[in-house]
Tab-separated table of C-alpha atoms in Angstrom:
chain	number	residue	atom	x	y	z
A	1	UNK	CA	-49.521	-59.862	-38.869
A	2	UNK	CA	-46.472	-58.081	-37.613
A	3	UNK	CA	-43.312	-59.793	-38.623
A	4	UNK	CA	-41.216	-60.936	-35.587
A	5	UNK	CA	-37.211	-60.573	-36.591
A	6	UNK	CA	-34.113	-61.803	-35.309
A	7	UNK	CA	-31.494	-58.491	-34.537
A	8	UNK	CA	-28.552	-58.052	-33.534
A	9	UNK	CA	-27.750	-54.288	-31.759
A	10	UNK	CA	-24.140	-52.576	-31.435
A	11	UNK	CA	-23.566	-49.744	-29.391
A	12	UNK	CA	-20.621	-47.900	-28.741
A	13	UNK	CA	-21.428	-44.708	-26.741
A	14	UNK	CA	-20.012	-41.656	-25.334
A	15	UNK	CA	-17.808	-43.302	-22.439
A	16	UNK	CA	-15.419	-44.833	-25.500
A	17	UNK	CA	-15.072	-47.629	-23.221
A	18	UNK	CA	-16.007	-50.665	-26.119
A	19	UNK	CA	-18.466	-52.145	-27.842
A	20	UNK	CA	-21.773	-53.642	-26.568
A	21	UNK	CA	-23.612	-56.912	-28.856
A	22	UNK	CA	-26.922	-57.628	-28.108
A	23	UNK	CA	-29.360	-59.662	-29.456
A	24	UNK	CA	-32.955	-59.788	-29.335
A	25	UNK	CA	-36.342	-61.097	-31.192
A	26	UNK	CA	-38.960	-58.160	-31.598
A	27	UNK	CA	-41.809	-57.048	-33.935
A	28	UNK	CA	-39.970	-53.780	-33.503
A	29	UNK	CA	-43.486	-52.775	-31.936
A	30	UNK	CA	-44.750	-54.298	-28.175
A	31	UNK	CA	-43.094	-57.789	-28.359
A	32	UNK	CA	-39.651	-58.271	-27.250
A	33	UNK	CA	-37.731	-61.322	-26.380
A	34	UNK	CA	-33.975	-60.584	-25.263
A	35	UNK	CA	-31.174	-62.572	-26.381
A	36	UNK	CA	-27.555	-62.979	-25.267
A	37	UNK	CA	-25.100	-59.895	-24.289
A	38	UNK	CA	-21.663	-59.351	-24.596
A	39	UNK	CA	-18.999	-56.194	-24.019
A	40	UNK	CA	-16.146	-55.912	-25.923
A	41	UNK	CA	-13.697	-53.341	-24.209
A	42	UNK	CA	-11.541	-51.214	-25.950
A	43	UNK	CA	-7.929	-51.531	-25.240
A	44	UNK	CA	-6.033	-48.131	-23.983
A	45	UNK	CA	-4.316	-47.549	-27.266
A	46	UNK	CA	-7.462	-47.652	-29.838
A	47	UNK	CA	-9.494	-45.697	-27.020
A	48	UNK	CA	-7.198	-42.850	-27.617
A	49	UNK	CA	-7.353	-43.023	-31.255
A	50	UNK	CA	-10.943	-42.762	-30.706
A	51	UNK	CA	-10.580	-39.690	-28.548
A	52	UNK	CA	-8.173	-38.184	-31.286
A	53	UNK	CA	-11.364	-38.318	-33.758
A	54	UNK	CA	-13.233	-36.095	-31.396
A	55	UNK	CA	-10.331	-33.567	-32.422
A	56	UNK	CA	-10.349	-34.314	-36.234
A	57	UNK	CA	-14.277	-33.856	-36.787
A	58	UNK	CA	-14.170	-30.892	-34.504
A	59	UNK	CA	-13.390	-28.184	-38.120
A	60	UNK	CA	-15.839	-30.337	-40.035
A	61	UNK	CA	-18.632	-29.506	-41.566
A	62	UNK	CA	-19.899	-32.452	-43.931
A	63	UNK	CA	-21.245	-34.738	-42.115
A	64	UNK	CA	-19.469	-37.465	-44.592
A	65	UNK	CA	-16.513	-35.613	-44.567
A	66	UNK	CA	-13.816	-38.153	-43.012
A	67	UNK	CA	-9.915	-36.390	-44.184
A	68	UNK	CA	-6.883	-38.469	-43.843
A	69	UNK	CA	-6.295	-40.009	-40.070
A	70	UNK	CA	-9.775	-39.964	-39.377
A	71	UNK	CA	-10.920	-42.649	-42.292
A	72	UNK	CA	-8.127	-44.760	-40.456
A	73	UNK	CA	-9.530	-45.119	-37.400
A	74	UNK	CA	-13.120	-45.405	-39.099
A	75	UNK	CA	-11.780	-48.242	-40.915
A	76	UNK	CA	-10.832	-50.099	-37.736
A	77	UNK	CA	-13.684	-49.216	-35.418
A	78	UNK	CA	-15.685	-50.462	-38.311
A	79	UNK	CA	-13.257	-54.209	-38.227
A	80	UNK	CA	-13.710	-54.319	-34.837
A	81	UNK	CA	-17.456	-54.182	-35.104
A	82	UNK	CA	-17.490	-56.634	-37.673
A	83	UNK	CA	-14.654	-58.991	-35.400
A	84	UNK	CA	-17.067	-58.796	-32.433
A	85	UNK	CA	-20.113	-60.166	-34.894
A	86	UNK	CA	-18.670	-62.972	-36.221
A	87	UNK	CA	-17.040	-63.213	-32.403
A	88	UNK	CA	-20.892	-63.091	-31.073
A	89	UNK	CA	-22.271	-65.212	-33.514
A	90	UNK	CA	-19.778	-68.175	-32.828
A	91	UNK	CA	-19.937	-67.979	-28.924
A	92	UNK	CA	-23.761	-68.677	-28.962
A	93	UNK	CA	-24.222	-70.894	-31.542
A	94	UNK	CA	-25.946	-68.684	-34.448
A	95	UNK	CA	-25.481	-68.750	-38.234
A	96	UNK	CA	-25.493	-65.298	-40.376
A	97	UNK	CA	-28.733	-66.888	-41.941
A	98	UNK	CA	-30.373	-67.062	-38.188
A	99	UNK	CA	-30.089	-63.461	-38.444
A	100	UNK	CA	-32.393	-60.424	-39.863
A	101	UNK	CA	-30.984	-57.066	-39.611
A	102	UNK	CA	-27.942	-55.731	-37.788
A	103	UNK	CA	-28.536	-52.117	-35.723
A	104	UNK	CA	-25.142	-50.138	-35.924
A	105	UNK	CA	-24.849	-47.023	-33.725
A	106	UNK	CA	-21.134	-46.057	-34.680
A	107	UNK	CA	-19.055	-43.791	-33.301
A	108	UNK	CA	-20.318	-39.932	-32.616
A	109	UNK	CA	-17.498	-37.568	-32.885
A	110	UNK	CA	-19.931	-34.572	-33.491
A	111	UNK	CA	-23.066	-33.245	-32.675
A	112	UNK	CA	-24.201	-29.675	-33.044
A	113	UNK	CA	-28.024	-29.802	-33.236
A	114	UNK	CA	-28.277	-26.447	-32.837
A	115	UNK	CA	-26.172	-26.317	-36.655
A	116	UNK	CA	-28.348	-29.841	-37.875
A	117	UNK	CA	-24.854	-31.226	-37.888
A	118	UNK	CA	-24.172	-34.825	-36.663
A	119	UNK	CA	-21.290	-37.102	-37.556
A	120	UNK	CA	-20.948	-40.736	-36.123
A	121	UNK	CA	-17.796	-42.873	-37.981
A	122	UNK	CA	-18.991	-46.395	-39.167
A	123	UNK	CA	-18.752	-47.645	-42.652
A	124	UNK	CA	-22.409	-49.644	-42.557
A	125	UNK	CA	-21.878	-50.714	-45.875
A	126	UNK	CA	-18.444	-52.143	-45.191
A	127	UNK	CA	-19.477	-53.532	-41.682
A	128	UNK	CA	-22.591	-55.723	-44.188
A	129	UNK	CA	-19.746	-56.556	-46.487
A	130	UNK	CA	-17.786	-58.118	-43.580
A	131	UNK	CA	-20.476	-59.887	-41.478
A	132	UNK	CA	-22.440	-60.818	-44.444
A	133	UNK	CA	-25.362	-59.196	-42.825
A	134	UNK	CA	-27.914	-56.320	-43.574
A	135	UNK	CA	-26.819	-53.292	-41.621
A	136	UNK	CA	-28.996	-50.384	-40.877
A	137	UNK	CA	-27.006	-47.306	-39.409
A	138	UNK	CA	-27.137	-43.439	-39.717
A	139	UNK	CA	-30.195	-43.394	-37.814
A	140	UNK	CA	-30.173	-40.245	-36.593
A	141	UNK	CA	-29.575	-37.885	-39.627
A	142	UNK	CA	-33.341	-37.749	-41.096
A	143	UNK	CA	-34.564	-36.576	-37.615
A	144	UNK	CA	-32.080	-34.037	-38.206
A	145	UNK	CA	-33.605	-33.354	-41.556
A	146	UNK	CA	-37.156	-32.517	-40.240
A	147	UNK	CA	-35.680	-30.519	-37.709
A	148	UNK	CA	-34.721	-32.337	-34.763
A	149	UNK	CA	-31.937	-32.685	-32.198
A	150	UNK	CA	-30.942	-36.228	-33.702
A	151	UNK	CA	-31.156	-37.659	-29.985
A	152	UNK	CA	-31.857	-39.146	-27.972
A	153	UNK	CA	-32.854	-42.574	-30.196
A	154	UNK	CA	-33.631	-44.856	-27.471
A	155	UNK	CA	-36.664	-43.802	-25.925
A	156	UNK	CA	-39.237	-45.855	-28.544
A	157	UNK	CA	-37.207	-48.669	-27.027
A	158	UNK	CA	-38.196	-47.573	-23.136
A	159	UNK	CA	-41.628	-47.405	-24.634
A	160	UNK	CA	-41.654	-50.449	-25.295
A	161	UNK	CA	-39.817	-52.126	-21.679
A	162	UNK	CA	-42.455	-49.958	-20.067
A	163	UNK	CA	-45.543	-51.977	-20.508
A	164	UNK	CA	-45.987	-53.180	-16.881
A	165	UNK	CA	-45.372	-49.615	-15.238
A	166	UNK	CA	-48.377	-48.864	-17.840
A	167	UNK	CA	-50.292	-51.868	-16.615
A	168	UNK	CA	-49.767	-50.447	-13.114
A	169	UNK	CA	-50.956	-47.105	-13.605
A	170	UNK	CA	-47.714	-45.889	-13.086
A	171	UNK	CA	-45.498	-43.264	-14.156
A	172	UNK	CA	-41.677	-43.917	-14.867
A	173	UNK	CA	-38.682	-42.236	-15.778
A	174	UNK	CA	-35.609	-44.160	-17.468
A	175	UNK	CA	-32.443	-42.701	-16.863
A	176	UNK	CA	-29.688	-43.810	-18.893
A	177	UNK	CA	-26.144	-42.933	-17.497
A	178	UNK	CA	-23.563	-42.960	-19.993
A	179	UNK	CA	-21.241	-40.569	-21.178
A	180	UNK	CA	-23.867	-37.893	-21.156
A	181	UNK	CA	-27.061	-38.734	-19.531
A	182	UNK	CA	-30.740	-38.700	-20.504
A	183	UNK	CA	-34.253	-39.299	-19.173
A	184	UNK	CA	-37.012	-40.733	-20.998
A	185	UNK	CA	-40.666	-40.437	-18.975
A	186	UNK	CA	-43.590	-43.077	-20.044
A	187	UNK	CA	-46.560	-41.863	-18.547
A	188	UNK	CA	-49.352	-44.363	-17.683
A	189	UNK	CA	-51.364	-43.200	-20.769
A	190	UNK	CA	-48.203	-43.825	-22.480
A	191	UNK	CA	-46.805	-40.150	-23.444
A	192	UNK	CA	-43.417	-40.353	-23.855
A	193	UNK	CA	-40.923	-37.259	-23.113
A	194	UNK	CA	-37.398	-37.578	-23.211
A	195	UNK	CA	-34.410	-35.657	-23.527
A	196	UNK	CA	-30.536	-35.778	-22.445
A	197	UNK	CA	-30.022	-34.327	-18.645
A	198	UNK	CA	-26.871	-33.508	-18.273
A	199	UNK	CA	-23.708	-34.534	-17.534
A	200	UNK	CA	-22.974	-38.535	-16.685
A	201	UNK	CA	-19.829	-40.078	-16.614
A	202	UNK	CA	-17.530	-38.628	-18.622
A	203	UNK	CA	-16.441	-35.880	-16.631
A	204	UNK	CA	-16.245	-38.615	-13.731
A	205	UNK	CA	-13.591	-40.713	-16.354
A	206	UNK	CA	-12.039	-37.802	-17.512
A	207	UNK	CA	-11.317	-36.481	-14.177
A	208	UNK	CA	-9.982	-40.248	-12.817
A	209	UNK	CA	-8.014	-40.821	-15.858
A	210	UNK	CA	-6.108	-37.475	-15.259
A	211	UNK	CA	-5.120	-37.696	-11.693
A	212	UNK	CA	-4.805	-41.376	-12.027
A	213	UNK	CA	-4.486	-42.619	-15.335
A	214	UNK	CA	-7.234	-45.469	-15.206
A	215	UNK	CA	-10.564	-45.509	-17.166
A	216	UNK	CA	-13.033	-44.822	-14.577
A	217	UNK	CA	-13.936	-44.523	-10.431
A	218	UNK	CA	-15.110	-48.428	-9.475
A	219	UNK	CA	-18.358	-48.485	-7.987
A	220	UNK	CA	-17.671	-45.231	-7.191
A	221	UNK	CA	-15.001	-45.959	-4.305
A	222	UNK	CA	-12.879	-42.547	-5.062
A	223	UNK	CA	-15.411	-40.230	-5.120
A	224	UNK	CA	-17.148	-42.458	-1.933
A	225	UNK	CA	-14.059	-40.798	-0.149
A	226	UNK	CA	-14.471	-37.667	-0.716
A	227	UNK	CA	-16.652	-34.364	-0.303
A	228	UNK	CA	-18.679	-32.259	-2.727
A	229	UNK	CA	-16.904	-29.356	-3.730
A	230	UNK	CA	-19.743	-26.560	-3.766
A	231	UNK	CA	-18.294	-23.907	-6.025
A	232	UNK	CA	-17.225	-26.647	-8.464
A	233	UNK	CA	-20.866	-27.982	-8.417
A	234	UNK	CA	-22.577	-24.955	-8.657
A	235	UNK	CA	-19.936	-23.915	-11.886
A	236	UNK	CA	-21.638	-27.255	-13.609
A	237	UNK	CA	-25.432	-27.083	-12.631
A	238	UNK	CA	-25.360	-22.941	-13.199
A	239	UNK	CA	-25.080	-23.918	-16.652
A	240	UNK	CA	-27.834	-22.372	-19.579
A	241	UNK	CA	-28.543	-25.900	-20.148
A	242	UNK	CA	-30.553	-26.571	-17.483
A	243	UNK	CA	-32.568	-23.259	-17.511
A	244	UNK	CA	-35.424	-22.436	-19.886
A	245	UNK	CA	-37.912	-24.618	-21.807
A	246	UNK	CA	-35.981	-25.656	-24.591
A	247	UNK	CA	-34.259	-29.138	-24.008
A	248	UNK	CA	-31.234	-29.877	-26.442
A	249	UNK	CA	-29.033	-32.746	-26.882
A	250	UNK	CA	-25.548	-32.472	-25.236
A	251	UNK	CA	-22.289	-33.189	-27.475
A	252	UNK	CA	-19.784	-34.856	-25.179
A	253	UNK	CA	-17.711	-31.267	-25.148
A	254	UNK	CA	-20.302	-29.572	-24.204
A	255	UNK	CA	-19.368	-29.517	-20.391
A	256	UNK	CA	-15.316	-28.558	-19.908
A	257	UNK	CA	-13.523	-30.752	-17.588
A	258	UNK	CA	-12.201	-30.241	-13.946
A	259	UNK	CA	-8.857	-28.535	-14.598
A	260	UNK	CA	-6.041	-30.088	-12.367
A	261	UNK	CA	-5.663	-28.218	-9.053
A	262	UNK	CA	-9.070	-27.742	-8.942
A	263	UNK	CA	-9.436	-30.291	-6.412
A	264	UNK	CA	-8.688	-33.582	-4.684
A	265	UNK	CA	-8.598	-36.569	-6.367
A	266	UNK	CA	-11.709	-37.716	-4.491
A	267	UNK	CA	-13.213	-34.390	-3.775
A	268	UNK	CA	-13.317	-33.956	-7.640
A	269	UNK	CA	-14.860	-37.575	-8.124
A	270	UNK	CA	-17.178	-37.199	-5.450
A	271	UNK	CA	-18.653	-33.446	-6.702
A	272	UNK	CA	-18.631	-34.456	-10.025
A	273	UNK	CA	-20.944	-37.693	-9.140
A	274	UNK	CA	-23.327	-35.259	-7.398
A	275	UNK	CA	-23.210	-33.095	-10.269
A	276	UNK	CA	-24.273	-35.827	-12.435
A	277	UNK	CA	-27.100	-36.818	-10.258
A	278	UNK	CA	-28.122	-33.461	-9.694
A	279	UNK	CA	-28.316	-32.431	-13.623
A	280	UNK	CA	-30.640	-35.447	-13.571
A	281	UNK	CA	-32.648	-34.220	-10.930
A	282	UNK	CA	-32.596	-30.620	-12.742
A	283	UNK	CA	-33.579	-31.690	-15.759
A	284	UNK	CA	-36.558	-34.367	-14.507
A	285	UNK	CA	-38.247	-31.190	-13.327
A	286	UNK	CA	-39.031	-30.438	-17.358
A	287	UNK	CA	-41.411	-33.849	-17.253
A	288	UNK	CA	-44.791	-33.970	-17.596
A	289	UNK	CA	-45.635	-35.323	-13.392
A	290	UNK	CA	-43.346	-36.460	-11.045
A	291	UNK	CA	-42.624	-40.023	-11.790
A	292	UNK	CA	-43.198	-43.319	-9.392
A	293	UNK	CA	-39.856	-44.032	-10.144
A	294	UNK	CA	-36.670	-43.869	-11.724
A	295	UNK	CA	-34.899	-46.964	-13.604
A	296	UNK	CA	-31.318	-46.301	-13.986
A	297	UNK	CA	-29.323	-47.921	-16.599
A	298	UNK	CA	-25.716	-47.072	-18.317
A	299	UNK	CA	-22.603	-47.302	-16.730
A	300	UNK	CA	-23.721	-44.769	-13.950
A	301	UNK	CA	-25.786	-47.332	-12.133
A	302	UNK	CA	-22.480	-49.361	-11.174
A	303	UNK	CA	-21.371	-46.115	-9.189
A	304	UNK	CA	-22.267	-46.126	-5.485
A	305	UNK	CA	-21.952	-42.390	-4.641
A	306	UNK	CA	-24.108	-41.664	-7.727
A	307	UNK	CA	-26.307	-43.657	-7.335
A	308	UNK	CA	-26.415	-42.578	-3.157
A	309	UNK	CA	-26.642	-39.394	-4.244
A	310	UNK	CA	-29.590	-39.267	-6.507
A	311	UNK	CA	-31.442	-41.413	-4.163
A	312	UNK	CA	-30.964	-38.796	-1.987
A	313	UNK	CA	-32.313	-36.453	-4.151
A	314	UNK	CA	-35.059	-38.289	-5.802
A	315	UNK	CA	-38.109	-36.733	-3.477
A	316	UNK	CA	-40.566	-39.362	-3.501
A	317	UNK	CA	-39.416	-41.293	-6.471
A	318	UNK	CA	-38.299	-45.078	-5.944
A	319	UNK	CA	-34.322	-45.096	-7.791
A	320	UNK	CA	-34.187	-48.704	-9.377
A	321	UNK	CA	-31.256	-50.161	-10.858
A	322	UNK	CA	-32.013	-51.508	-14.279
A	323	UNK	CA	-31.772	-55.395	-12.912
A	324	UNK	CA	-33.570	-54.361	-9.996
A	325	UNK	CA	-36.726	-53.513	-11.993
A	326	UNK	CA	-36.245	-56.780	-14.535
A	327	UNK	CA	-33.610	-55.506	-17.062
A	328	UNK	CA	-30.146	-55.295	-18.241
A	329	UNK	CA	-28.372	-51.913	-17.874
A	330	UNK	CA	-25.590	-53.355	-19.147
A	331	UNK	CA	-27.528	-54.266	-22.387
A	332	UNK	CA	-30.036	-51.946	-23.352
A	333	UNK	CA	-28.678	-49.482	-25.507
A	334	UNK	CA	-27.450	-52.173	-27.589
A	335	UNK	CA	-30.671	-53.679	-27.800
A	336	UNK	CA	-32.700	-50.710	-28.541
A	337	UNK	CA	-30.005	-50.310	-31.218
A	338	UNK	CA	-31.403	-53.904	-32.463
A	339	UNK	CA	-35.012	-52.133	-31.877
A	340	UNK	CA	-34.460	-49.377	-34.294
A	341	UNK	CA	-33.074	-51.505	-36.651
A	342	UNK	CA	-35.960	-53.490	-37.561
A	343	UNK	CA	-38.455	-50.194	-37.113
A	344	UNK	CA	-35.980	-49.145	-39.648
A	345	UNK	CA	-37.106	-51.566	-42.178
A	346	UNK	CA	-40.463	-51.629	-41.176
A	347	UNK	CA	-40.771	-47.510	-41.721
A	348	UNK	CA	-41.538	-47.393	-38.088
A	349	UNK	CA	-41.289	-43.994	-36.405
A	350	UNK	CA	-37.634	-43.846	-34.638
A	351	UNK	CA	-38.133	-40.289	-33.162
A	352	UNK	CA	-41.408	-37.966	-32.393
A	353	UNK	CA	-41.975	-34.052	-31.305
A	354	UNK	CA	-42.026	-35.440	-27.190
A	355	UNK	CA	-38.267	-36.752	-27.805
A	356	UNK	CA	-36.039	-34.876	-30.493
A	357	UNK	CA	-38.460	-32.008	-30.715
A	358	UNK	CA	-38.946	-33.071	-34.727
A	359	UNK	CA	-41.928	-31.817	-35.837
A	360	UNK	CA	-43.680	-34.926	-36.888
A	361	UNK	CA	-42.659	-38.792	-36.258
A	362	UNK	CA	-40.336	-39.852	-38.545
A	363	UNK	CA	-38.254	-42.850	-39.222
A	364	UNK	CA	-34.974	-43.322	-40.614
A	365	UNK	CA	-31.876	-45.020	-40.687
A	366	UNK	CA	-29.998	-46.439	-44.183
A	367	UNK	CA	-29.940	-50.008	-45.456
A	368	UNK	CA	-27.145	-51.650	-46.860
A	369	UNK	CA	-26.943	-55.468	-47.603
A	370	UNK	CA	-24.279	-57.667	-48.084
C-alpha cells in the first residue's frame, strides 16, 4: 500500500519576488489532497542581494562552489526559508511531528545545461537543522548526471492534476508563467512532454522596474496602454531558441533586456507581454497534437494583456486560468515542490526522456534530517 505523507513545498523561482509554502497530503503518485498556501514577499533590499548572486555564480564552475558574499546571502535565503516554516506551521495550527518531508527548491543563480552545470543556493542541511524537519533539495543535479537539462521538475506534478482532462479524453497543456516560462502537455493516454517556452515575466519586471522602479506591471495595466513594438518582438521570437528540434532549458540571462530608449514605457510592457505569449505559442508547436486547452499558472496569469494576448493566439485551444480549471496558480510550484519531495524518498522517477531529455527516468534529490 502506497504510503500517504504529509509535505510541505517551498519555492522560490525566477521572478525573485519571495517565497511560496505549500502544503499538501500525497502518495507522491495519483492521490493528492492540497493544504494551506502562503507567499512570503521579499523586501526590495534582500531582492537585490538576490540579484547580486546571479553576478557572483556567473565565473563559477563548481556547482558547490559558494566564495565569500555569495555564502552570505545563502545563509539568509536559507533563515528566511526556515522563518517562513516555523511562520507556516504556527498560522495553521501544525506541529513539526504532523509533518513528513520538507521539498526545498532554493535559489537558481545558474544554469548551463548545455555545460551539465546547475547551481541553486540553499543550505538543505541547515534549513533541517532549523525547522527540525527532513529536507530534500538538490533535485535537479542527478538528471543532470544522466544527461539531462535539469528542468523543468514540475511536470510529474501536472501529471498528476491532470487526471480529469485524462478522464475526458482530452488533451492539455500547462503553462506555467514565471520568470521564464514552460509548457508541460498530458495527452489523454497520458504522454507527458514538457519543456521551458520562452520568455515570461522577467523581461516584463525588468523592463517596469527600470523605467519605473516598481517590481512588476499590475494586471498588466502598463503594457494594457500601449502597442506592440514589431522590430522589438521580432528581435525576441527570431531567437535560435525557438527554431529546431532540440528543446533546452532557459537560464534567466538567456534573453537580454529592453535597453532604455528602446521604447515607451508601455510600448515596451505591452511588446514584451506579446512576446511572452507568443514564445508560448512558438514553442507549443513542438507538442505532440494540438491541445483542448491551455491551463495557465505562475505569475503571468494575473497579467491582462498576456493573458489577452495569448488568447488571441491560442487557435482553437480554450486559455484557462489555473482557478478557472480547479487549481491554485498561485500555489502549484510550491506544491509540486512538496510532490517531488516525497517521490524523493520513495525513489520515484522526478524527470523522464519526454521532459529533461534524460535518457532514462530517474529520481533524485538529497536527504538530510534534523
Amino acid at each position: 500500500m502506497d504510503v500517504v505523507r504529509t509535505a510541505i513545498g517551498l519555492m522560490s523561482g525566477t521572478s525573485m519576488d519571495g517565497i511560496d509554502v505549500a502544503l499538501i497530503r500525497t502518495d507522491g503518485r495519483g492521490f493528492i489532497e492540497r493544504g494551506p498556501f502562503v507567499g512570503v514577499p521579499y523586501d526590495a533590499e534582500f531582492r537585490a542581494r538576490l540579484k547580486r548572486a546571479l553576478e557572483l555564480a556567473r565565473p563559477l564552475r563548481d556547482r558547490n562552489g559558494r566564495p565569500g558574499e555569495l555564502r552570505e546571502i545563502e545563509d539568509e535565503f536559507t533563515l528566511r526559508h526556515a522563518t517562513a516554516v516555523t511562520a507556516f506551521l504556527e498560522r495553521f495550527g501544525f506541529t513539526a511531528n504532523g509533518i513528513d518531508v520538507v521539498g526545498f527548491h532554493g535559489q537558481t543563480v545558474l544554469h548551463r545545461p548545455d555545460e551539465g552545470l546547475t547551481i541553486q543556493i540553499g543550505d538543505g542541511r541547515e534549513l533541517a537543522r532549523r525547522t527540525g524537519l527532513p529536507v530534500v533539495y538538490d533535485m535537479r543535479a542527478n538528471d543532470m548526471v544522466h544527461g539531462g537539462q535539469g528542468a523543468p521538475l514540475v511536470p510529474v506534478y501536472h501529471a498528476a492534476l491532470a487526471g480529469k482532462f485524462q478522464q475526458a479524453g482530452e488533451a492539455v497543456c500547462f503553462v506555467n508563467i514565471g520568470g521564464i516560462s514552460n509548457l508541460t502537455y498530458v495527452g489523454a493516454d497520458g504522454r507527458i512532454a514538457a519543456f521551458d517556452s520562452g520568455p515570461g515575466n522577467t523581461l516584463i519586471d525588468q523592463w517596469i522596474e527600470m523605467q519605473t522602479g516598481k517590481t512588476y506591471d499590475p494586471g498588466g495595466q502598463i503594457g494594457g496602454r500601449g502597442k506592440i513594438v514589431p522590430a522589438l518582438a521580432e528581435r525576441y521570437l527570431d531567437s535560435p531558441f525557438f527554431r529546431g528540434n532540440v528543446r533546452r532549458s532557459l537560464d534567466r540571462g538567456d534573453f537580454a533586456p529592453l535597453r532604455p530608449g528602446d521604447a515607451s514605457l508601455e510600448d515596451g510592457a505591452r511588446t514584451l507581454a506579446h512576446v511572452a505569449a507568443a514564445s508560448i505559442v512558438k514553442s507549443a508547436g513542438f507538442l505532440p497534437e494540438r491541445p483542448s486547452a491551455y491551463i495557465v499558472c505562475g505569475g503571468g496569469r494575473l497579467n491582462g494583456t498576456l493573458m489577452a494576448e495569448l488568447s488571441a493566439m491560442a487557435e482553437g485551444s480554450k486559455v484557462l486560468s489555473a482557478e478557472a480549471a480547479g487549481f491554485d496558480g498561485d500555489a502549484m510550484e510550491a506544491e509540486a515542490w512538496a510532490y517531488l519531495a516525497v517521490r524523493s524518498l520513495d525513489g520515484l522517477p522526478l524527470t523522464f526522456p519526454g521532459t529533461t531529455g534524460v535518457a532514462a527516468p530517474v529520481s533524485g534529490g538529497v536527504l538530510a534530517t534534523p
